[in-house]
PDB file of C-alpha atoms in Angstrom:
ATOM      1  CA  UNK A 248      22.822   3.157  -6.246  1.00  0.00           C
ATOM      2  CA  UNK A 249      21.126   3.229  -2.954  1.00  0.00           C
ATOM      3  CA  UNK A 250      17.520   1.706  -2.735  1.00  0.00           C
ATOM      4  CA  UNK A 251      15.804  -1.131  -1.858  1.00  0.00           C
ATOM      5  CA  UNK A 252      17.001  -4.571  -3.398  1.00  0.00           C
ATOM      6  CA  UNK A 253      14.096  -7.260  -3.893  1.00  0.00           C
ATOM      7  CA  UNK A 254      14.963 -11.442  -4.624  1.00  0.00           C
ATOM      8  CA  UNK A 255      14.116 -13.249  -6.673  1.00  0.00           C
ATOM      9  CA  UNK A 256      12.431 -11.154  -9.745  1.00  0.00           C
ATOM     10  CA  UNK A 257      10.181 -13.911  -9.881  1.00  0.00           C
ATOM     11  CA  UNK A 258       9.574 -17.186  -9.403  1.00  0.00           C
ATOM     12  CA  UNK A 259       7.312 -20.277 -10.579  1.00  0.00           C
ATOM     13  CA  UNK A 260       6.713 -22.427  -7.518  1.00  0.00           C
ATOM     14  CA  UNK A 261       4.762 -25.386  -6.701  1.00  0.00           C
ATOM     15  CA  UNK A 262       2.185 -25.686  -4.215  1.00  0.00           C
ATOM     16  CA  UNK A 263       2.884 -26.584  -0.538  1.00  0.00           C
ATOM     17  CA  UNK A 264       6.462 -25.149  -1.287  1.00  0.00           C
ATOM     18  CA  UNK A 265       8.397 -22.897   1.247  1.00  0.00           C
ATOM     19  CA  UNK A 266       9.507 -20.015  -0.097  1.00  0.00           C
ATOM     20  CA  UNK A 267      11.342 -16.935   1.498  1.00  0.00           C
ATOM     21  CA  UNK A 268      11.360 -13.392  -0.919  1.00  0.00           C
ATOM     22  CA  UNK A 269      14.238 -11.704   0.071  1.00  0.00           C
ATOM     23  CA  UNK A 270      14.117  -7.647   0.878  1.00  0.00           C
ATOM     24  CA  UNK A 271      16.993  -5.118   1.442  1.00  0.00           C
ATOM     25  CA  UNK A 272      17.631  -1.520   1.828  1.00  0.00           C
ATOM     26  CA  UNK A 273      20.724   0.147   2.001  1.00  0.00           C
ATOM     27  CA  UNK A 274      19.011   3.630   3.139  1.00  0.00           C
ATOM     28  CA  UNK A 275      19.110   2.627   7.176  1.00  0.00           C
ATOM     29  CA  UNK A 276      14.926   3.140   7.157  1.00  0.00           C
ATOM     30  CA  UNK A 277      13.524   1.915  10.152  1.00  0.00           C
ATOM     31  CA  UNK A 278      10.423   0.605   9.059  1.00  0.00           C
ATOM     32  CA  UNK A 279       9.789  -1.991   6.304  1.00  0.00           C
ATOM     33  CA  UNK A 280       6.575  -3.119   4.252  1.00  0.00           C
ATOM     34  CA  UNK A 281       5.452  -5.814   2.454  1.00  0.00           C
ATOM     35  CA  UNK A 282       2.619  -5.514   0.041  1.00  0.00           C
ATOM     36  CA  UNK A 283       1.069  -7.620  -2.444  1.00  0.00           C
ATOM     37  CA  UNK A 284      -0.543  -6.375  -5.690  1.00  0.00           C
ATOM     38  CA  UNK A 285      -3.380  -8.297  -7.443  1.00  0.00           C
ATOM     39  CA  UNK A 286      -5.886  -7.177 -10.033  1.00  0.00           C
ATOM     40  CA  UNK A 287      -8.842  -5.394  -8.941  1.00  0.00           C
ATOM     41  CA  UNK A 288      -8.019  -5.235  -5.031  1.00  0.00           C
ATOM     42  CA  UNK A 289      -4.666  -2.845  -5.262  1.00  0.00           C
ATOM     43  CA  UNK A 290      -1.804  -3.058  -3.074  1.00  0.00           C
ATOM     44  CA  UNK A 291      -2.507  -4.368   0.371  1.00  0.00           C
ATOM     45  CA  UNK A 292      -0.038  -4.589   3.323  1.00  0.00           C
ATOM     46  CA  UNK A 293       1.146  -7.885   4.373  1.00  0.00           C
ATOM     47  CA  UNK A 294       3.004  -7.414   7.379  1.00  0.00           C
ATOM     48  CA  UNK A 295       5.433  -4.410   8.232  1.00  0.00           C
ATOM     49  CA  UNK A 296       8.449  -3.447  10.787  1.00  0.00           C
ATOM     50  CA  UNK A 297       8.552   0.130  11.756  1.00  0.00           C
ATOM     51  CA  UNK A 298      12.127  -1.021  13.691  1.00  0.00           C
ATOM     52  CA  UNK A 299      14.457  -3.770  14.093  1.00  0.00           C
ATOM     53  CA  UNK A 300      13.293  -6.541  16.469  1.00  0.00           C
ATOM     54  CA  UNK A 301       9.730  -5.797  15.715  1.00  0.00           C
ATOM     55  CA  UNK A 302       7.095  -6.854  13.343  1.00  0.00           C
ATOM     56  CA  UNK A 303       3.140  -6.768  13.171  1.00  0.00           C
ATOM     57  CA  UNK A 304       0.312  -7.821  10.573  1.00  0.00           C
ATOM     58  CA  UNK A 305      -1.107  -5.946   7.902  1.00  0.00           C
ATOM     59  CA  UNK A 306      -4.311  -6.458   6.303  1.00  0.00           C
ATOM     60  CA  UNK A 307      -3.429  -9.986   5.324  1.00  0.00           C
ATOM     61  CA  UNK A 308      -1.163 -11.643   6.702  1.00  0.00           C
ATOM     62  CA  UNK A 309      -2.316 -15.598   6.877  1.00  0.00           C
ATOM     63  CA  UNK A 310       0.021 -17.595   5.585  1.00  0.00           C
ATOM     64  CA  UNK A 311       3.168 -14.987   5.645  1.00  0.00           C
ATOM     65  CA  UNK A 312       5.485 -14.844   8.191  1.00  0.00           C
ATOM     66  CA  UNK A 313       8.420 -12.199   8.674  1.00  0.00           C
ATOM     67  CA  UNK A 314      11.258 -11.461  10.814  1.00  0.00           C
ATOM     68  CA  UNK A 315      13.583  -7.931  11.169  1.00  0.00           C
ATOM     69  CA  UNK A 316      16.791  -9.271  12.504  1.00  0.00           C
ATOM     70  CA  UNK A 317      18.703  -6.098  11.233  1.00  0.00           C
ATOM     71  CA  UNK A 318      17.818  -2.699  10.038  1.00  0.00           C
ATOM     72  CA  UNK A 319      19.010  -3.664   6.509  1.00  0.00           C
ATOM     73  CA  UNK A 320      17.042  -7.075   5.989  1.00  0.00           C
ATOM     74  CA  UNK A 321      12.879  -8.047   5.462  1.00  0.00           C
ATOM     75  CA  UNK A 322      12.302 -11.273   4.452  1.00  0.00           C
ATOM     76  CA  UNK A 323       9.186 -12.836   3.537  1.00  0.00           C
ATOM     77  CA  UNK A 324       8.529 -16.155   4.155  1.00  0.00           C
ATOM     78  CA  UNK A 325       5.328 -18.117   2.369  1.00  0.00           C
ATOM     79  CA  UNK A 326       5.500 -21.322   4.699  1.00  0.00           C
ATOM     80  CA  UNK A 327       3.540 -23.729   2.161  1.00  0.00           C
ATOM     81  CA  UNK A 328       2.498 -22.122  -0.650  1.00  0.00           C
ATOM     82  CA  UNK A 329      -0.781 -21.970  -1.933  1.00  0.00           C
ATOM     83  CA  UNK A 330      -2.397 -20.824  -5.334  1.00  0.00           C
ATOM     84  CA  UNK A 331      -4.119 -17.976  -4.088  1.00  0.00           C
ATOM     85  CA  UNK A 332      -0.920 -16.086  -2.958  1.00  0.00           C
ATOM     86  CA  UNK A 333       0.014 -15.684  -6.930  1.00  0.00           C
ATOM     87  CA  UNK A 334       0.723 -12.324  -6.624  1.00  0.00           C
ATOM     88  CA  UNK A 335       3.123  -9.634  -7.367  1.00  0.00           C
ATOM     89  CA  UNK A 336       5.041  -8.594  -3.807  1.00  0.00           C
ATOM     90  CA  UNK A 337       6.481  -5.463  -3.112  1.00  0.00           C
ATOM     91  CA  UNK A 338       8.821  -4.158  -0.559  1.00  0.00           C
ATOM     92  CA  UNK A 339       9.159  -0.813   0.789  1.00  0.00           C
ATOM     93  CA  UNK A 340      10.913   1.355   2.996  1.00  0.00           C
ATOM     94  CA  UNK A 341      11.047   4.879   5.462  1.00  0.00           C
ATOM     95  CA  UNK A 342      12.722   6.650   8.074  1.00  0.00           C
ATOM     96  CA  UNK A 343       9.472   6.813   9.958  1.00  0.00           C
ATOM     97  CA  UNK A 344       5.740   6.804   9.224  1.00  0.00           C
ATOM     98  CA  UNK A 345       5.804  10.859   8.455  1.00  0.00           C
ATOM     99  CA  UNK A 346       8.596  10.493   5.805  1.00  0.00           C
ATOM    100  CA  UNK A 347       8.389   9.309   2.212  1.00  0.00           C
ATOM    101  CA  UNK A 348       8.229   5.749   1.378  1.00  0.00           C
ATOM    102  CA  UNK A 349      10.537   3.958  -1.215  1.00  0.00           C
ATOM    103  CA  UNK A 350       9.473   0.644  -2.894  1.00  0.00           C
ATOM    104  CA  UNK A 351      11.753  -2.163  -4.353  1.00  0.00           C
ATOM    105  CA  UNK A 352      10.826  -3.681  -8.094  1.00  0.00           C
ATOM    106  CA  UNK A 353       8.351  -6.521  -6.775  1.00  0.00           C
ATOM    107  CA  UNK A 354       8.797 -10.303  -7.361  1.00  0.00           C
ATOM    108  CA  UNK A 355       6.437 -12.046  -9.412  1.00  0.00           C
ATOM    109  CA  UNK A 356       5.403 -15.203  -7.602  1.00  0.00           C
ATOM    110  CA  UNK A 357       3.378 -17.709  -9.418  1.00  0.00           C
ATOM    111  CA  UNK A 358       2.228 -20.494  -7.609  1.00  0.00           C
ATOM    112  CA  UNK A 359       1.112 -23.702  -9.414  1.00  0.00           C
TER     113      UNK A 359
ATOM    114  CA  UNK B 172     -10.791   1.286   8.699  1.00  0.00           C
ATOM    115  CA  UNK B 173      -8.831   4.097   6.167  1.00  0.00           C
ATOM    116  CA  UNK B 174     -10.899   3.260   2.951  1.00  0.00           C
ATOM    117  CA  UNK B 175      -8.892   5.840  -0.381  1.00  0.00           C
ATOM    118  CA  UNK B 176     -10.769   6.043  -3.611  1.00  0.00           C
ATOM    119  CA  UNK B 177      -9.503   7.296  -7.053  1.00  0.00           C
ATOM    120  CA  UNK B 178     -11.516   8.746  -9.485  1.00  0.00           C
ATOM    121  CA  UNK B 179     -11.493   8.108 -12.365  1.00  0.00           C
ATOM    122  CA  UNK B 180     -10.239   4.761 -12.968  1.00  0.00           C
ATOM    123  CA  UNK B 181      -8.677   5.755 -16.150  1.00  0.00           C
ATOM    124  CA  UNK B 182      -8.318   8.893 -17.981  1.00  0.00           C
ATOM    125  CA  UNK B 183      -7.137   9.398 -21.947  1.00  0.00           C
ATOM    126  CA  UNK B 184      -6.179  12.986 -22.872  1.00  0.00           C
ATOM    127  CA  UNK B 185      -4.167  14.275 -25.598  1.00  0.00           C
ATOM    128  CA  UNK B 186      -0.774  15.350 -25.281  1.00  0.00           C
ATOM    129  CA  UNK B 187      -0.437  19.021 -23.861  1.00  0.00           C
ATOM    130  CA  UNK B 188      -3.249  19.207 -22.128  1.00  0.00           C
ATOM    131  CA  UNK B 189      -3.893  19.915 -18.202  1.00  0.00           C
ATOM    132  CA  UNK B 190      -5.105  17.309 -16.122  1.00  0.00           C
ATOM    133  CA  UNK B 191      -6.282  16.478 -12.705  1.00  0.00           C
ATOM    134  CA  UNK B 192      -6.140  12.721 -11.299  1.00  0.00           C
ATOM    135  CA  UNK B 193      -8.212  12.635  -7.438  1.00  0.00           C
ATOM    136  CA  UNK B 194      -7.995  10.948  -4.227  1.00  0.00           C
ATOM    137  CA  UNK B 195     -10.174  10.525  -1.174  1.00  0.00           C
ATOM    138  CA  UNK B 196     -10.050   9.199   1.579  1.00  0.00           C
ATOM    139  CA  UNK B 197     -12.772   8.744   5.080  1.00  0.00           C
ATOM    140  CA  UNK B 198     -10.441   9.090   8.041  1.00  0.00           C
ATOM    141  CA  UNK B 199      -8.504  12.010   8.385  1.00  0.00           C
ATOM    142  CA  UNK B 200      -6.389  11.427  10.989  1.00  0.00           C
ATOM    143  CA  UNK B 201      -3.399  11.199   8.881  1.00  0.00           C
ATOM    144  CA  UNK B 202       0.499  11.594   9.068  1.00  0.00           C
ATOM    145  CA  UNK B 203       0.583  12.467   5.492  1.00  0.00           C
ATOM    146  CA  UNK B 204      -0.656  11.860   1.516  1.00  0.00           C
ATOM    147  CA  UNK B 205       1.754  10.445  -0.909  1.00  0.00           C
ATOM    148  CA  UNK B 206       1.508  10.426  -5.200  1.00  0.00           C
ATOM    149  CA  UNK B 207       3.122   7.075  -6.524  1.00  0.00           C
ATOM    150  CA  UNK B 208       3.592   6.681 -10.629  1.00  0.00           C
ATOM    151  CA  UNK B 209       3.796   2.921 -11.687  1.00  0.00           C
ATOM    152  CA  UNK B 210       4.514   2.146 -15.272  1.00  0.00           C
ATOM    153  CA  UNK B 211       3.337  -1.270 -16.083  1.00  0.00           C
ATOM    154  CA  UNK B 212       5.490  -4.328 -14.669  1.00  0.00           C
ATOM    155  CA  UNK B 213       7.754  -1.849 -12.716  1.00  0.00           C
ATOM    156  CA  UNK B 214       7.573  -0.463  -8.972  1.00  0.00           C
ATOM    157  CA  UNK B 215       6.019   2.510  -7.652  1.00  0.00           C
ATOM    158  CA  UNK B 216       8.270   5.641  -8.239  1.00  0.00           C
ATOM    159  CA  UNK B 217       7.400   8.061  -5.433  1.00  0.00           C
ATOM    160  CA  UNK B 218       6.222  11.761  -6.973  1.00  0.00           C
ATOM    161  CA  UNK B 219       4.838  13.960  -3.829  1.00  0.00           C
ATOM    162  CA  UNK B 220       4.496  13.875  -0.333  1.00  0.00           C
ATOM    163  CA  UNK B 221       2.794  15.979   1.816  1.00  0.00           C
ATOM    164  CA  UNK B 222       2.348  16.487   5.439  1.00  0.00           C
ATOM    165  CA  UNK B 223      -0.848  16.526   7.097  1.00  0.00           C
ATOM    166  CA  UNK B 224      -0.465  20.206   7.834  1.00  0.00           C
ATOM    167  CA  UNK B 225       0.596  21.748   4.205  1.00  0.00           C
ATOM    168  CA  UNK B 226      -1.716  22.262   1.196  1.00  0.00           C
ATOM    169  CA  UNK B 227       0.403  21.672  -1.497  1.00  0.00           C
ATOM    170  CA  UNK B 228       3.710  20.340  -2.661  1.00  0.00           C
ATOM    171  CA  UNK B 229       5.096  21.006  -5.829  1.00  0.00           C
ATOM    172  CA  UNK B 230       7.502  19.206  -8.143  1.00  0.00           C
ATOM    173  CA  UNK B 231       8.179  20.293 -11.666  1.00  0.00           C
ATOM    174  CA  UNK B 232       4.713  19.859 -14.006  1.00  0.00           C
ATOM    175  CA  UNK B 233       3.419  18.078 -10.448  1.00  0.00           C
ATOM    176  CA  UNK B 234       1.370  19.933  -8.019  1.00  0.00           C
ATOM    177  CA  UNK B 235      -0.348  17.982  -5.195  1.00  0.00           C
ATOM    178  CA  UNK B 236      -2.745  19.534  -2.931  1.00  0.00           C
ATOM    179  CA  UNK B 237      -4.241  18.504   0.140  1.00  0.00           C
ATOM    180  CA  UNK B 238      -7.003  19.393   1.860  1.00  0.00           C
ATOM    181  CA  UNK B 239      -7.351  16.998   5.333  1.00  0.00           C
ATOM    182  CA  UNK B 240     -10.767  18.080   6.319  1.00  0.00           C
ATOM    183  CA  UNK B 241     -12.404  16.745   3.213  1.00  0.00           C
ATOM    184  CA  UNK B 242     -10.575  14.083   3.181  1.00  0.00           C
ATOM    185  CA  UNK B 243      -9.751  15.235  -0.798  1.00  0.00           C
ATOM    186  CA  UNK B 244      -5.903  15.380  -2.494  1.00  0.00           C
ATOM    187  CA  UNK B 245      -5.417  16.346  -5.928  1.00  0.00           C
ATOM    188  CA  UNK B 246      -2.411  15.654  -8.722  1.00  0.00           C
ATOM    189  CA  UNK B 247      -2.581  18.372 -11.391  1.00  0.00           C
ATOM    190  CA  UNK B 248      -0.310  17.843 -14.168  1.00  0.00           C
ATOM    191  CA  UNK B 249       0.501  20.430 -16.603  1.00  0.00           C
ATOM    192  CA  UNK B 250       1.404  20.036 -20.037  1.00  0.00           C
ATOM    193  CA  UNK B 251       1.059  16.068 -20.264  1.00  0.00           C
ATOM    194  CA  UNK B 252       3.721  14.187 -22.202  1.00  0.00           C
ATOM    195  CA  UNK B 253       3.532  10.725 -23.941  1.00  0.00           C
ATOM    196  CA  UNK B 254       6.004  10.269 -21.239  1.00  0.00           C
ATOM    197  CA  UNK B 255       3.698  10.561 -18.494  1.00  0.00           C
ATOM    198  CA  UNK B 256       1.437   7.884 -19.188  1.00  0.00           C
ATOM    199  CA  UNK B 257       1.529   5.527 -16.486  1.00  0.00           C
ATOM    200  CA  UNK B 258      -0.725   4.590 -12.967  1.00  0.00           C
ATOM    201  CA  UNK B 259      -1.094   7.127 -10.449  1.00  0.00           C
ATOM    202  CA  UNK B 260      -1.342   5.806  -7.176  1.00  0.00           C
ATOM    203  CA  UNK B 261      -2.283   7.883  -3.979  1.00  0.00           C
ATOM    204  CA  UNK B 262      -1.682   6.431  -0.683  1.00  0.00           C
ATOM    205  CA  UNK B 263      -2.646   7.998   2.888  1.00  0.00           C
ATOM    206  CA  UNK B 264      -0.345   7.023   6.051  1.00  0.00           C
ATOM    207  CA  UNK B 265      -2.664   6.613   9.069  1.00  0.00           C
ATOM    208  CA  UNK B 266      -1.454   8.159  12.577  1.00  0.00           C
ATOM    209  CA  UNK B 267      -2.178   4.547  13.699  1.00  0.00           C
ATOM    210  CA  UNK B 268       0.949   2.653  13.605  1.00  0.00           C
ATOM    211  CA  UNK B 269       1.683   4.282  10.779  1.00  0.00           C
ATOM    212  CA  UNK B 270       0.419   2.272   8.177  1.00  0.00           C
ATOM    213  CA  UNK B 271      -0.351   3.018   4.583  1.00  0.00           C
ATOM    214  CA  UNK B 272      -3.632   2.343   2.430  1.00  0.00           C
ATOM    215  CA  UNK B 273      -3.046   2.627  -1.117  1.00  0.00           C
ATOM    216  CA  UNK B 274      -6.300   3.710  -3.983  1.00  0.00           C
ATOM    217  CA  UNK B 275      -6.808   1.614  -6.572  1.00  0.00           C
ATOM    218  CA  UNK B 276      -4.953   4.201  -9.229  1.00  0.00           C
ATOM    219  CA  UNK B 277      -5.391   6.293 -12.440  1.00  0.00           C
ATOM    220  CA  UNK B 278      -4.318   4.633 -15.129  1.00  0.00           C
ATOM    221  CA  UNK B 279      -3.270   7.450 -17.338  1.00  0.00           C
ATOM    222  CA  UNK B 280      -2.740   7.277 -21.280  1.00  0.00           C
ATOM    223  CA  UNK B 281      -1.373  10.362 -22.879  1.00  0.00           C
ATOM    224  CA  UNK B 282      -1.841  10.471 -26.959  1.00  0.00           C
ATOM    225  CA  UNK B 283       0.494  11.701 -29.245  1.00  0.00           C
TER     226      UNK B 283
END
């Protein structure tokens, strides 16, 4: 079934850890998301690709890092975890900013 | 900065009644609204998206409207189901680098 593929489900992971979430879409979008969803603030972007080879920051992106080597691929990289990035991460995907956007399952990333 | 508010916050009704969830939003310089549904621990299923230039968009017991200049969208559901209890998330793309702010949500509970 075509969609968007997000790795792990979720995870338990200690502080100062590196940790990469894994994103992929099989629809050949050009531009990919990354949002985080917490209680009481909503979903808020992270950092985004709107084609392969590029990448900018969303609302808050300290302490993320990303890279778009292919159309297919998004990962998400948490360089040393801290507790305040518990969160539940979502993925998404589009053809372009004026199309519909498609979101993977999340991973639910606890950080202890 | 896009700032999109949902009112209410959460909304019980019994089952086959008419409803209306509501989304606003302060810029209006926008590519286009989209109508998420996320049942709890799950991703956001897309339900509606429309283009800055219609009014409405219809799909099934779903009708969206938008109306740009007010900065106002609506999600009228017809005939509400058990089924259809969930949170209803609204989120306005931004002609700016096409980027997406999401509303808090409805949280919708539909009684038997």
């Amino acid at each position: 079934i075509a969609g968007i593929t997000q790795a792990p489900t979720s995870q338990i992971l200690a502080a100062g850890r590196r940790m990469t979430l894994r994103c992929t879409q099989d629809m050949r979008h050009n531009a990919m998301y990354w949002y985080r969803q917490d209680l009481g603030l909503g979903l808020r972007l992270i950092h985004y690709s709107n084609t392969a080879g590029t990448t900018g920051k969303g609302e808050v992106p300290d302490g993320y890092s990303v890279s778009r080597a292919n159309t297919d691929d998004f990962p998400l990289t948490l360089a040393s975890a801290v507790p305040s990035q518990t969160s539940v991460y979502f993925c998404a995907s589009r053809t372009g900013p004026n199309t519909e956007a498609f979101f993977g399952q999340g991973t639910r990333l606890t950080v202890v | 900065k896009q700032e999109v508010t949902q009112i209410p916050a959460a909304l019980s009704v019994p089952e086959g009644e008419n409803l209306v969830l509501n989304c606003s939003f302060t810029d209006s310089a926008i590519y286009n609204l989209q109508w998420f549904r996320q049942d709890p621990g799950k991703g956001l299923t897309s339900l509606l998206l429309i283009q800055s230039s219609q009014r409405e968009q219809t799909s099934g017991r779903l009708n969206a409207s938008l109306d740009k200049s007010s900065g106002r969208s609506t999600l009228y559901i017809a005939a509400s189901q058990p089924g259809d209890s969930a949170t209803y998330l609204c989120a306005v793309t931004n002609t700016n680098a096409g980027k997406s702010t999401f509303g808090d949500g409805t949280t919708l509970t539909v009684k038997p």
